[in-house]
Tab-separated table of C-alpha atoms and ligand atoms in Angstrom:
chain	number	residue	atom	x	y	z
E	1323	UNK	CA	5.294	-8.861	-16.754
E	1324	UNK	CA	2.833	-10.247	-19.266
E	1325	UNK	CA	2.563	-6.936	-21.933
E	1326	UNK	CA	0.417	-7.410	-25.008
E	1327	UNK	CA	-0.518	-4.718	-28.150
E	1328	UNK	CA	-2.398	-4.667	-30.349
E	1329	UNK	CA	-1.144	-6.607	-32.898
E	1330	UNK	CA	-1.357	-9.578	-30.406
E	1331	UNK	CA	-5.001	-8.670	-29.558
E	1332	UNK	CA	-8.701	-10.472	-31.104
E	1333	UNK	CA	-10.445	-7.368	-31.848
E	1334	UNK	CA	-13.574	-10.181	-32.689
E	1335	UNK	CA	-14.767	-10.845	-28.859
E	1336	UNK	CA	-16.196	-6.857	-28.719
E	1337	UNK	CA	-17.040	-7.047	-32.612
E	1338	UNK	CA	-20.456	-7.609	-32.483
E	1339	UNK	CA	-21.483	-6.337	-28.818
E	1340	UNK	CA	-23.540	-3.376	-28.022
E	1341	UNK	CA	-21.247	-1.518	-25.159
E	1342	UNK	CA	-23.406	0.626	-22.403
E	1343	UNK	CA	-21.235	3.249	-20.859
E	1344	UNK	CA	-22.782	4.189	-17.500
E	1345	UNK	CA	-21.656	7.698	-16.661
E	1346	UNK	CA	-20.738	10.360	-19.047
E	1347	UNK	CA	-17.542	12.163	-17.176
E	1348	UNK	CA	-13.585	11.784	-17.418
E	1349	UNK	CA	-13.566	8.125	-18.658
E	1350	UNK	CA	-17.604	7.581	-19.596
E	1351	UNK	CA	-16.860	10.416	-22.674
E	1352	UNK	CA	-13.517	9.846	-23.563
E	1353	UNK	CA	-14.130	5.986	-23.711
E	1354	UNK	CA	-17.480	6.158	-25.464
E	1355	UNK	CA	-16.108	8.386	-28.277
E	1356	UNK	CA	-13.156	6.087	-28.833
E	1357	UNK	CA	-15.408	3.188	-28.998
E	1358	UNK	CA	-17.928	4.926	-31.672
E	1359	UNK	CA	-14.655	6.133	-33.934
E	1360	UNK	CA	-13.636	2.361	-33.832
E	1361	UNK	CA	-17.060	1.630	-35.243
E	1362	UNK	CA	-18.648	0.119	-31.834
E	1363	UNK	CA	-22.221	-0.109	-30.800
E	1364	UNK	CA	-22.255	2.699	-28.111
E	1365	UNK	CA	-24.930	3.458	-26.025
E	1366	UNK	CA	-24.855	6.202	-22.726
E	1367	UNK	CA	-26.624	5.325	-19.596
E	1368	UNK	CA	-27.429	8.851	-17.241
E	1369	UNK	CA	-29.622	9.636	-14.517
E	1370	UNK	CA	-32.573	10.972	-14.755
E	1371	UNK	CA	-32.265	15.068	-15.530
E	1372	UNK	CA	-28.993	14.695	-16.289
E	1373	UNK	CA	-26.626	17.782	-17.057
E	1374	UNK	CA	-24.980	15.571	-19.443
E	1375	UNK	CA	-27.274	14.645	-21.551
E	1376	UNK	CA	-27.122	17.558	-24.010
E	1377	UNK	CA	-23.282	17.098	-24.523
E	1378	UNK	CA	-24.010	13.535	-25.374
E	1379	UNK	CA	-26.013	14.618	-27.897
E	1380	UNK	CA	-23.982	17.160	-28.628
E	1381	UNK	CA	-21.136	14.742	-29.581
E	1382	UNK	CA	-23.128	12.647	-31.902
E	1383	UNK	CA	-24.159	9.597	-29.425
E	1384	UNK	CA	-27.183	8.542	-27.677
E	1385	UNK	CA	-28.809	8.368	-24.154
E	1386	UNK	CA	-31.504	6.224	-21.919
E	1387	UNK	CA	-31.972	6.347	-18.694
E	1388	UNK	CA	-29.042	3.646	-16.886
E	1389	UNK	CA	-31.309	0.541	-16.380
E	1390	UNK	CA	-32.618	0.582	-20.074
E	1391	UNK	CA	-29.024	1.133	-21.530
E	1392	UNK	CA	-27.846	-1.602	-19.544
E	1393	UNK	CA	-30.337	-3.861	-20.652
E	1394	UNK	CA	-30.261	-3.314	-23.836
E	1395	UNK	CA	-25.998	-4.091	-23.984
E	1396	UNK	CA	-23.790	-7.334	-23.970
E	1397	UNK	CA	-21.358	-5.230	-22.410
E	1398	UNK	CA	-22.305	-2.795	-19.224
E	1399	UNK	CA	-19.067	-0.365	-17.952
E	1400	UNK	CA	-19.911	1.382	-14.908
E	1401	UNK	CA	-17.626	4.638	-15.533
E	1402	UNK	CA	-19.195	7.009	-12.452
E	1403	UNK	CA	-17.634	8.077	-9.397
E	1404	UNK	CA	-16.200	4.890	-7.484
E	1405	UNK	CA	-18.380	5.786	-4.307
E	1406	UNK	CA	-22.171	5.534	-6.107
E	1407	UNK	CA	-21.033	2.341	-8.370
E	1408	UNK	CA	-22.435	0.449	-5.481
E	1409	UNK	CA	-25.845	1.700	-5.802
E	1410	UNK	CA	-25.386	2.603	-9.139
E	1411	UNK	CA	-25.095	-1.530	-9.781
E	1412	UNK	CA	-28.166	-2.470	-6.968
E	1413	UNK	CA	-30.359	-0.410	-9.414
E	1414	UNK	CA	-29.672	-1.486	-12.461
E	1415	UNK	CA	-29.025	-5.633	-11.581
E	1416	UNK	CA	-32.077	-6.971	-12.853
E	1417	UNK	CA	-31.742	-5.284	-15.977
E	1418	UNK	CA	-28.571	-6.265	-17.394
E	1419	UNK	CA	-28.796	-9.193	-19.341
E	1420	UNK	CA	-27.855	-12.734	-18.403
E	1421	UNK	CA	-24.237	-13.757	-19.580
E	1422	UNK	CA	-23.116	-9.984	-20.332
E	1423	UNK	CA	-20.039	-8.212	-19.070
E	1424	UNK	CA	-19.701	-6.046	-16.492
E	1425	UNK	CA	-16.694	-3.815	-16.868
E	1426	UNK	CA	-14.666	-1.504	-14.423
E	1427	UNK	CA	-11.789	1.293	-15.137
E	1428	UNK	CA	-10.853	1.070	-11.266
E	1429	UNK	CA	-10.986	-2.298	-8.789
E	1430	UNK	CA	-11.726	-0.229	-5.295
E	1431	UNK	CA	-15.997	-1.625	-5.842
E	1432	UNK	CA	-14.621	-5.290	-6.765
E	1433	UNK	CA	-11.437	-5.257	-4.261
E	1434	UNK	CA	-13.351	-3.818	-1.163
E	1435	UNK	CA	-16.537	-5.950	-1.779
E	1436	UNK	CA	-18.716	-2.873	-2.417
E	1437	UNK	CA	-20.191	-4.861	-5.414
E	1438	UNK	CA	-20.753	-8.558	-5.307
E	1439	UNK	CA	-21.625	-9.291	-8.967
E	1440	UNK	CA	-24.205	-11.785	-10.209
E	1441	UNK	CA	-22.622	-15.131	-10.121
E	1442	UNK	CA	-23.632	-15.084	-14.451
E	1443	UNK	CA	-21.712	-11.970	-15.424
E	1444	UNK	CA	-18.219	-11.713	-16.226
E	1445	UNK	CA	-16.636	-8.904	-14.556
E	1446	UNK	CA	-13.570	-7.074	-16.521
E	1447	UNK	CA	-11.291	-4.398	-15.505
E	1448	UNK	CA	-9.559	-2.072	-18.053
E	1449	UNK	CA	-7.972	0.637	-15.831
E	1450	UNK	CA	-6.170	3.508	-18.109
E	1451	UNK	CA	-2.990	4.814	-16.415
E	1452	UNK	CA	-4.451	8.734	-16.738
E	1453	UNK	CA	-7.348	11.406	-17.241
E	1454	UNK	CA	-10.206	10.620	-19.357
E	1455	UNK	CA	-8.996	13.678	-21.420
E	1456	UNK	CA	-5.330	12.098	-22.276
E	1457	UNK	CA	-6.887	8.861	-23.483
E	1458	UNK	CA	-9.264	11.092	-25.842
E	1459	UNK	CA	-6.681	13.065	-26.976
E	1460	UNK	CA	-3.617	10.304	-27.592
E	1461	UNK	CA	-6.250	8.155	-29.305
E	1462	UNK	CA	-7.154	11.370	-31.764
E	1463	UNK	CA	-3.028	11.658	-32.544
E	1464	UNK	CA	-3.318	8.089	-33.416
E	1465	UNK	CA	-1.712	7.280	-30.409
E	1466	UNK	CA	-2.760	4.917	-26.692
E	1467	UNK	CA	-2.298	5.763	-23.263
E	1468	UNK	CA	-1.120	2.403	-21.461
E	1469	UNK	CA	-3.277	0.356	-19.288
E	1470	UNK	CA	-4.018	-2.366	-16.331
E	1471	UNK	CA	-6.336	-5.101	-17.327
E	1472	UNK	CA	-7.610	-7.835	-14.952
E	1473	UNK	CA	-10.645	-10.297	-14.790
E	1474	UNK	CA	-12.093	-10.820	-11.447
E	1475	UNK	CA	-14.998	-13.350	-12.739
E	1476	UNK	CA	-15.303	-15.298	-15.706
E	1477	UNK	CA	-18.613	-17.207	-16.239
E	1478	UNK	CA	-18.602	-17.270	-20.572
E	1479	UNK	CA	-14.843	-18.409	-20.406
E	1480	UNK	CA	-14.339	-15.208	-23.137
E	1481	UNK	CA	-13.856	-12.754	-20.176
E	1482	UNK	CA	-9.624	-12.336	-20.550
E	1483	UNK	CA	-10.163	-12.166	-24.308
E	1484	UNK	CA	-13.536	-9.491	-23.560
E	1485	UNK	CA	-10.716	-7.553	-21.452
E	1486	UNK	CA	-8.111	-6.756	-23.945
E	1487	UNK	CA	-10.332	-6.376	-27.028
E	1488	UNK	CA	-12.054	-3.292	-24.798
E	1489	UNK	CA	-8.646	-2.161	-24.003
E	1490	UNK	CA	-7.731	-2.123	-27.578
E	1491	UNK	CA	-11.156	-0.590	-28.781
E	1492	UNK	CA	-10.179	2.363	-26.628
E	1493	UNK	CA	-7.085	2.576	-28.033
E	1494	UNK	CA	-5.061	1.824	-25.241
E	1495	UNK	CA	-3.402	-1.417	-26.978
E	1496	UNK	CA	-1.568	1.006	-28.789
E	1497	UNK	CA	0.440	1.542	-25.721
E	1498	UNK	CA	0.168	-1.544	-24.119
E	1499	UNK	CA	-2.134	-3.508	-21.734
E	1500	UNK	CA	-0.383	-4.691	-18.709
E	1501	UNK	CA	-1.953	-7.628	-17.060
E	1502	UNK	CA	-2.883	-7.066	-13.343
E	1503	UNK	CA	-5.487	-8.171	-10.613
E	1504	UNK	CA	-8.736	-5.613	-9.296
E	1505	UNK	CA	-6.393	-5.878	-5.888
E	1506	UNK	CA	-3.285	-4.720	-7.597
E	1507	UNK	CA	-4.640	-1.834	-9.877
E	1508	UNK	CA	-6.401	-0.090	-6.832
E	1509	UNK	CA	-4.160	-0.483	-3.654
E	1510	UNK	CA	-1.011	0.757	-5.626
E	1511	UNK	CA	-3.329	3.544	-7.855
E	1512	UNK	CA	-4.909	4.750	-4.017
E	1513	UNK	CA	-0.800	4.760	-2.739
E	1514	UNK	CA	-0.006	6.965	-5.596
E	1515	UNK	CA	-3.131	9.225	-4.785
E	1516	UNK	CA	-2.713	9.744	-1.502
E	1517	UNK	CA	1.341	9.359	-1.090
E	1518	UNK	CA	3.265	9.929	-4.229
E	1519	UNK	CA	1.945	12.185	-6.785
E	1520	UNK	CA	-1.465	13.434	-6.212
E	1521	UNK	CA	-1.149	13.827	-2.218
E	1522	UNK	CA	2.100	14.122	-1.334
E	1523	UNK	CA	4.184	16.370	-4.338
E	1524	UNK	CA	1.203	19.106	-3.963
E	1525	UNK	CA	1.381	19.189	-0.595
E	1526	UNK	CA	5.372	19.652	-0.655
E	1527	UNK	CA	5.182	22.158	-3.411
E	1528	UNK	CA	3.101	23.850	-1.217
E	1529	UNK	CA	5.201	23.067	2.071
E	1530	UNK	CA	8.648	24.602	0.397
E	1531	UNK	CA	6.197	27.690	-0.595
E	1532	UNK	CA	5.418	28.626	2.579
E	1533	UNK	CA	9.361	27.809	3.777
E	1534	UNK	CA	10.649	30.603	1.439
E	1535	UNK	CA	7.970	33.175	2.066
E	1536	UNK	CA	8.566	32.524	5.942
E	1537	UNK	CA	11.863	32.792	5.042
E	1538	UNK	CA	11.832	36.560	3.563
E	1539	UNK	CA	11.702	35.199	-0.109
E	1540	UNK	CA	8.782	37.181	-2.158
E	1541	UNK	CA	5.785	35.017	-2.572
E	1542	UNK	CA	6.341	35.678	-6.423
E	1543	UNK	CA	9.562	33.981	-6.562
E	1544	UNK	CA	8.800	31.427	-4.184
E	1545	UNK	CA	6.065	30.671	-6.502
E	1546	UNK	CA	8.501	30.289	-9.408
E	1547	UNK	CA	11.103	27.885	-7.918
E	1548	UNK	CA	8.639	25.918	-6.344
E	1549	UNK	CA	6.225	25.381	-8.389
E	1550	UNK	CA	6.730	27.065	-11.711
E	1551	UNK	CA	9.631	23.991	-12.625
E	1552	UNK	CA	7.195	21.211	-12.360
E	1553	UNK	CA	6.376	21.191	-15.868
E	1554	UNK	CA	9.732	21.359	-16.965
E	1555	UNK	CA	10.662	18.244	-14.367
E	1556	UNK	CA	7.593	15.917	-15.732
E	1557	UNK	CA	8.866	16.427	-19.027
E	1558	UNK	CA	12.637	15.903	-18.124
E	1559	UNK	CA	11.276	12.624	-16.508
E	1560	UNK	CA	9.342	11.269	-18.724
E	1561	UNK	CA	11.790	11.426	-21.587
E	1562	UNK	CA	14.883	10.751	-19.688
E	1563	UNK	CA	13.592	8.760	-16.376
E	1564	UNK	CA	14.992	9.913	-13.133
E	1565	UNK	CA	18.544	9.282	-14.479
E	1566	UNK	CA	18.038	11.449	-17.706
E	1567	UNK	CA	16.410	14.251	-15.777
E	1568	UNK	CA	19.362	14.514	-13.021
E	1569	UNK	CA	21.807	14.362	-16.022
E	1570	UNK	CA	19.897	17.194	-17.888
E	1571	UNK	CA	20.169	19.937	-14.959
E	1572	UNK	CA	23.470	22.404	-13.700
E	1573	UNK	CA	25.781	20.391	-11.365
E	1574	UNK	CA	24.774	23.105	-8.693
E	1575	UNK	CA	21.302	21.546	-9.023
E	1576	UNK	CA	22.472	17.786	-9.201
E	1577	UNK	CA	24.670	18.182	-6.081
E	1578	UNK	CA	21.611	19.678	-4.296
E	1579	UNK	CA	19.542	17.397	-5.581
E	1580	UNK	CA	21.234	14.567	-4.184
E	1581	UNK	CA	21.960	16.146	-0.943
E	1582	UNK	CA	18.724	17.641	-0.482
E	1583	UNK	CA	16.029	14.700	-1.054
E	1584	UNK	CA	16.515	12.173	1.284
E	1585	UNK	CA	16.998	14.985	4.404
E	1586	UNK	CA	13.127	15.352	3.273
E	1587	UNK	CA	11.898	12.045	1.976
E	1588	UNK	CA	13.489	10.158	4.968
E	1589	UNK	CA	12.566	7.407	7.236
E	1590	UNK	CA	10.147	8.831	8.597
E	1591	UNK	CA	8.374	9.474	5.324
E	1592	UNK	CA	9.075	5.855	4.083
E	1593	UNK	CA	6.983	5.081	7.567
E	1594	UNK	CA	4.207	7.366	6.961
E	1595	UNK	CA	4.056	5.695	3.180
E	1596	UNK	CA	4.016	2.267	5.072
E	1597	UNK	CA	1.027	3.918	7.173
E	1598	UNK	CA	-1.092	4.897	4.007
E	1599	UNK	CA	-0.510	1.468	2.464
E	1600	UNK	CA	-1.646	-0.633	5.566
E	1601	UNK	CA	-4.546	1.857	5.504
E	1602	UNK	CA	-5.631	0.935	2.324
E	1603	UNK	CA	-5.486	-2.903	2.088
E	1604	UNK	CA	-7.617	-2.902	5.784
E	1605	UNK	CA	-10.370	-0.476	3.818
E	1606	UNK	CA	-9.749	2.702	5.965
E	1607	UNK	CA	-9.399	5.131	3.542
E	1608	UNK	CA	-12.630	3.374	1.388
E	1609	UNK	CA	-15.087	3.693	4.168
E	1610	UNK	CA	-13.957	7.047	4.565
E	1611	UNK	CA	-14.788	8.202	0.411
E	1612	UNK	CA	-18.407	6.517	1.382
E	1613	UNK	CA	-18.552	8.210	4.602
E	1614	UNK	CA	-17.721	11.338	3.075
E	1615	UNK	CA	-19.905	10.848	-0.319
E	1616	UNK	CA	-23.020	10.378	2.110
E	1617	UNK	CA	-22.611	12.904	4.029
E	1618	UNK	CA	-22.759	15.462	0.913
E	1619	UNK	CA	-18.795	15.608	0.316
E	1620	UNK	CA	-18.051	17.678	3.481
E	1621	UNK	CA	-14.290	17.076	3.408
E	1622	UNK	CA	-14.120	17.441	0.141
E	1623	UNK	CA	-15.772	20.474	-0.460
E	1624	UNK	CA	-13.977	22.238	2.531
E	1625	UNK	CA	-10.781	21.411	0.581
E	1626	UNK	CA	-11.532	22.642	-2.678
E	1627	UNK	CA	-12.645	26.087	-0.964
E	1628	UNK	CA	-9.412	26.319	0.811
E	1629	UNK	CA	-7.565	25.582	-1.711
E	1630	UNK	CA	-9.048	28.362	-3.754
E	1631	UNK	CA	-8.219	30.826	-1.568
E	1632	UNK	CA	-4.901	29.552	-0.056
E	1633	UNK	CA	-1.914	32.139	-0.486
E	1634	UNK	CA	-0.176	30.368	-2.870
E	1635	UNK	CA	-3.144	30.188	-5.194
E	1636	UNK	CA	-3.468	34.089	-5.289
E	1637	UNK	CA	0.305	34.153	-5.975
E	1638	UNK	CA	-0.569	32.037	-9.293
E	1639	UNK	CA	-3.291	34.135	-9.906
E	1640	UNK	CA	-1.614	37.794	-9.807
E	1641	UNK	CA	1.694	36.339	-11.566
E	1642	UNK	CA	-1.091	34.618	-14.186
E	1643	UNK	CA	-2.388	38.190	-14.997
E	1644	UNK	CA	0.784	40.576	-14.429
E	1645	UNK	CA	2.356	37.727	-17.315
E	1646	UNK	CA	-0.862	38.005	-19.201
E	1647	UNK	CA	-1.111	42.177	-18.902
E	1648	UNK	CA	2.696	42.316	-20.398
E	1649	UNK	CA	2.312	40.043	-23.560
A	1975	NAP	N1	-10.747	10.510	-13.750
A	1975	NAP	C1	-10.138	9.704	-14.621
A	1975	NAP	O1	-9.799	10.127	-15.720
A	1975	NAP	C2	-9.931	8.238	-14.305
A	1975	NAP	C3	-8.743	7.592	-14.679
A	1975	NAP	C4	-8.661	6.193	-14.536
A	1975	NAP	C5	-9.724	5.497	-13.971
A	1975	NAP	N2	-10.844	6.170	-13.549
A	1975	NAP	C6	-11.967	5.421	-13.012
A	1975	NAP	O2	-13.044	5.556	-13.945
A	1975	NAP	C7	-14.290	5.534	-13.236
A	1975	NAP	C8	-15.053	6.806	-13.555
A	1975	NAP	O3	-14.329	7.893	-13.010
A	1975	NAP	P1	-14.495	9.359	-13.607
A	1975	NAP	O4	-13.447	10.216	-13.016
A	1975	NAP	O5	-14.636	9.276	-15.099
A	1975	NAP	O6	-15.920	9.733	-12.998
A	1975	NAP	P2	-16.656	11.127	-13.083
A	1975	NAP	O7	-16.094	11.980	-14.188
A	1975	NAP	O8	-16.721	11.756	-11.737
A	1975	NAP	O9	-18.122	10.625	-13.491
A	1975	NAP	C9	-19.077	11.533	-13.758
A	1975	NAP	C10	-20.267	10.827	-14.360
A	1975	NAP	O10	-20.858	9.986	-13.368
A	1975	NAP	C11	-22.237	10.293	-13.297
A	1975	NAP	N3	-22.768	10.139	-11.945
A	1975	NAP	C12	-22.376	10.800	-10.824
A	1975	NAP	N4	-23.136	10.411	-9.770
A	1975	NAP	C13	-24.047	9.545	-10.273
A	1975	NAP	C14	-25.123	8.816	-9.706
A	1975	NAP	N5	-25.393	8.925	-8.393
A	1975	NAP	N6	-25.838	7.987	-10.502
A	1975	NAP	C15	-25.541	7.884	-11.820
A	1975	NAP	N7	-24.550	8.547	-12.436
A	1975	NAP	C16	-23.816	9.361	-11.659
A	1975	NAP	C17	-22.315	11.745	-13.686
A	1975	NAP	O11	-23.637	11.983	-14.057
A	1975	NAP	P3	-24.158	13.411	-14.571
A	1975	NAP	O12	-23.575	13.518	-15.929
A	1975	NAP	O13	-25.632	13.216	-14.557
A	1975	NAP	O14	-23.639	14.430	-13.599
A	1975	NAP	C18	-21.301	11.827	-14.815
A	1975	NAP	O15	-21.874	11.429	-16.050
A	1975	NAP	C19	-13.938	5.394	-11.760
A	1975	NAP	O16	-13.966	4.029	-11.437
A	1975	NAP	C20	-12.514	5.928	-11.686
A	1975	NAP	O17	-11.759	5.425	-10.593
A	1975	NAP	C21	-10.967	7.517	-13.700
């Protein structure tokens, strides 16, 4: 898998270039104030009344409204929600300059065809493998958070070299940028939303909750087993891998570890994971964020409110205070 770092990166293609970051949330901030330590040319492109605006300021940078930042840039990222990039783009078209570079941290607008890019742009993907926040804070240690890079259209002939010098300017060369395709980066980052570790761990941390309180356990304790290890197995995996992490816990828990996971994660699972990746690639679930973006976020919204006030929530919350009450 072609890997590259920084010391095999041109800084020089993004030397010179005035970068417009479009949006001002999770990736827009933490991107735009890596940029500006590495000595870049940073403007911030908002809306009109925008509740952001005084925490751009607030952080030292500066803000137009989109269309002028845009045209006043060599290189335009659009870093706002995936589901208004669309119109986000149709507005500010005719301003971006002819022969600049439009850039992406996700390829869902490029790999469903929600954007169709003027035919004189190059288009650039640099995708960072976590939250906005982690790529602020590794690149304040000194340190990168890895990412996928991938050109979908390159009308200068610069646009691969354009890629990786933004990846490194953000610091993620420090890591490593992993070459990839818009197609690539989204299906398998929507599969890991929906069936891996966004969608389906919450939902079976939840599941084995509910199990144990059914079950006569108290919802305190059920709490704790479930969920109250997670931390401990993120960090067991990410310094040891899955091997490291099985080696690290009791027998007891190895044995039942082993026993236990595939009577869960069986084939019906592996179908239902099968099911969620055919979804994606025929554009199901992406009509469905539009859908649900036009219609003011209904499923959304219902989910967040029930998620506040599901059972195991309140658990978190009492055992949060009793914890806080004793120290
Ligand atoms: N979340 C992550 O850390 C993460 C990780 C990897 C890749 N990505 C990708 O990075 C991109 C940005 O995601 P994000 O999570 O950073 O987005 P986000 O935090 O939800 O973006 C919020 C920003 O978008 C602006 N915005 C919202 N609706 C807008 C509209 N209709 N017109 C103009 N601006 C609008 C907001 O404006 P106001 O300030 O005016 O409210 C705000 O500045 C996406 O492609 C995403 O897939 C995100």
């Amino acid at each position: 898998m072609p890997f590259v770092r920084d010391p095999d990166i041109d800084p020089t293609p993004l030397a010179t270039k005035r970068i417009a970051i479009l949006g001002y949330g999770n990736q827009g901030r933490a991107q735009a104030l890596n940029l500006r330590d590495g000595g870049h040319d940073v403007i911030i492109g908002l809306r009109e009344e925008s509740p952001s605006a005084a925490k751009v300021t607030a952080d030292g940078l500066v803000h137009c409204p989109l269309a002028e930042a845009a045209s006043s840039a060599d290189v335009v990222m659009l870093l706002a929600p995936d589901e208004i990039l669309a119109t986000l783009y149709n507005a500010i078209e005719p301003a971006i300059r002819r022969g600049a570079a439009l850039g992406f941290s996700h390829g869902l607008a490029i790999r469903f065809g929600l954007i169709a890019p003027r035919p004189d742009l190059d288009v650039f993907m640099v995708a960072p493998k976590g939250p906005g926040s982690a790529l602020r804070s590794l690149f304040l240690e000194g340190k990168g958070m890895v990412a996928l890079w991938a050109v979908a259209h390159d009308a200068t002939g610069h646009a691969e070299a354009l890629a990786k010098a933004y990846g490194a300017a953000i610091g993620c060369g420090r890591a490593g940028l992993i070459a990839s395709s818009f197609a690539e980066e989204c299906e398998a980052d929507l599969f890991n939303e929906q069936a891996v570790v966004w969608g389906a761990v919450p939902a079976i941390l939840e599941a084995g909750f509910q199990t144990l309180v059914e079950g006569g356990i108290s919802p305190e304790v059920a709490f704790l087993e479930c969920v109250g290890e997670l931390k401990l197995l993120a960090e067991l995996v990410e310094s040891g891998g899955l091997s490291g992490m099985r080696e690290a816990i009791s027998n007891t828990a190895e044995l039942g570890a082993v026993l236990g996971g595939p009577k869960i994660v069986d084939k019906r699972v592996r179908e239902g994971m099968r099911a969620i990746l055919a979804e994606i690639r025929a554009g199901d679930f992406t009509r469905q964020l539009e859908r649900d973006a036009v219609g003011g976020y209904p499923i959304l919204n219902e989910s967040r409110s029930l998620a506040r006030i599901a059972p195991i929530e309140q658990v978190r919350l009492t055992l949060a205070k009793q914890l806080a009450d004793d120290s």
